[in-house]
Amino acid sequence: MRKEESHIVSSFDDELTRLNNIISQMGGLAESQLISAIRAISKRDSELAEQVIVSDLRIDKLEQEVQDFAVRVLALRQPMADDLRQVVTALKLSNDLERIGDLAKNIAKRAQVLNQMAPIRPVQVIPNMARLAQEIIKDVLDAYIENDAEKAQRVWARDQEVDDMYNSLFRELLTYMMEDPRNITASTHLLFIAKNIERIGDHATNIAETIYYRIKGEDLPVDGRPKNDAANFAVIEPNEAGE
């Protein structure tokens, strides 16, 4: 390989590394946002919830940085095959991570409202559900960093656990509201929070599928597993960010 060609390849590798680093930074922030939003609920800490809401702007800026940088790489380098998949993967992952940040922000907004009300028993289930979603986010980001298709596939399969927890909580909250109508307002906020966590799991699943495709060059084998979310019809927000 000539010196000029070697320099071009090295420069492109540096650009891909920079894209990967930004994605890793976004992932770490999204994971941290979810942890803080749930802590704001369990600790009834409205100040922490406000920090989550304000900090979402950092994830938005990083997504824009990925978009701008990836477009420049596509225009100047015109990558092919595996290199092209790496750039497209970064674009897709940045979108899913930005959505996870939005959902964490929405959880924080509802935490501020819940903190003004008397605590209700089912709120204790939310941290367990969020902990599972956070583990899935961490594992799928590890799969991305380690270039591990098998780990991405295992993460994809775990989304069903989040769905099952959501359905169980839905039934519990429905019973709780029927027992005492005074619980309806707080329970409804918890339902929205649980739905946001379930959606975070969905985005982690999207990320797993994207990673698998980047590594294997083919779609992740799907076994036809249904969402199994019979309660899905009951919780509808204006848009994913709840705005």
C-alpha angles and dihedrals in degrees: 000000000000120000093249092051092047090053092051092050092047091049092050091049089053090053092051089049090053091051090050091049093052091049090050090050091050091049093051091050093047091051091048091049092055092048092050094046092054092045088054087059099044093043093037088232110160092175090059089048089055090051089055091051093050094043092058088082089070091061091046091054092049091051090053089049090054092048094050095043094046093049090051091050092049092049097045103033102031091205122205137208113339094009091053091049090054093055094044089048090056090052093050095044093049089056094050093045091050089053090050088053090051091051092049088051090052090051089052091052091054090045088061090054094044091050089064091059134070110272117257128208101246091060087083090070094059096074091053092052092046091048090058092048090049091052090051091051091050093048094048091050089050088052089053094049093043094043088232114160094180092055090049089053092051090051090050090056093052093065088084088067090059091048091051092051091049093051091048092050091047091057092046093051092046090055090045092054092047091052093055124008089205087074094058099093097048092041091052091055089050090051091054090048092050090048090052090052090049089052090051087057089052091054091049086053090052089052091051091052092049092049092049091052092048092054101036101030090229138081119275109261107258119206094200091257106174122223088246089206105141090163093057094101093060100063115057126162127189089249138344094273091050093238 
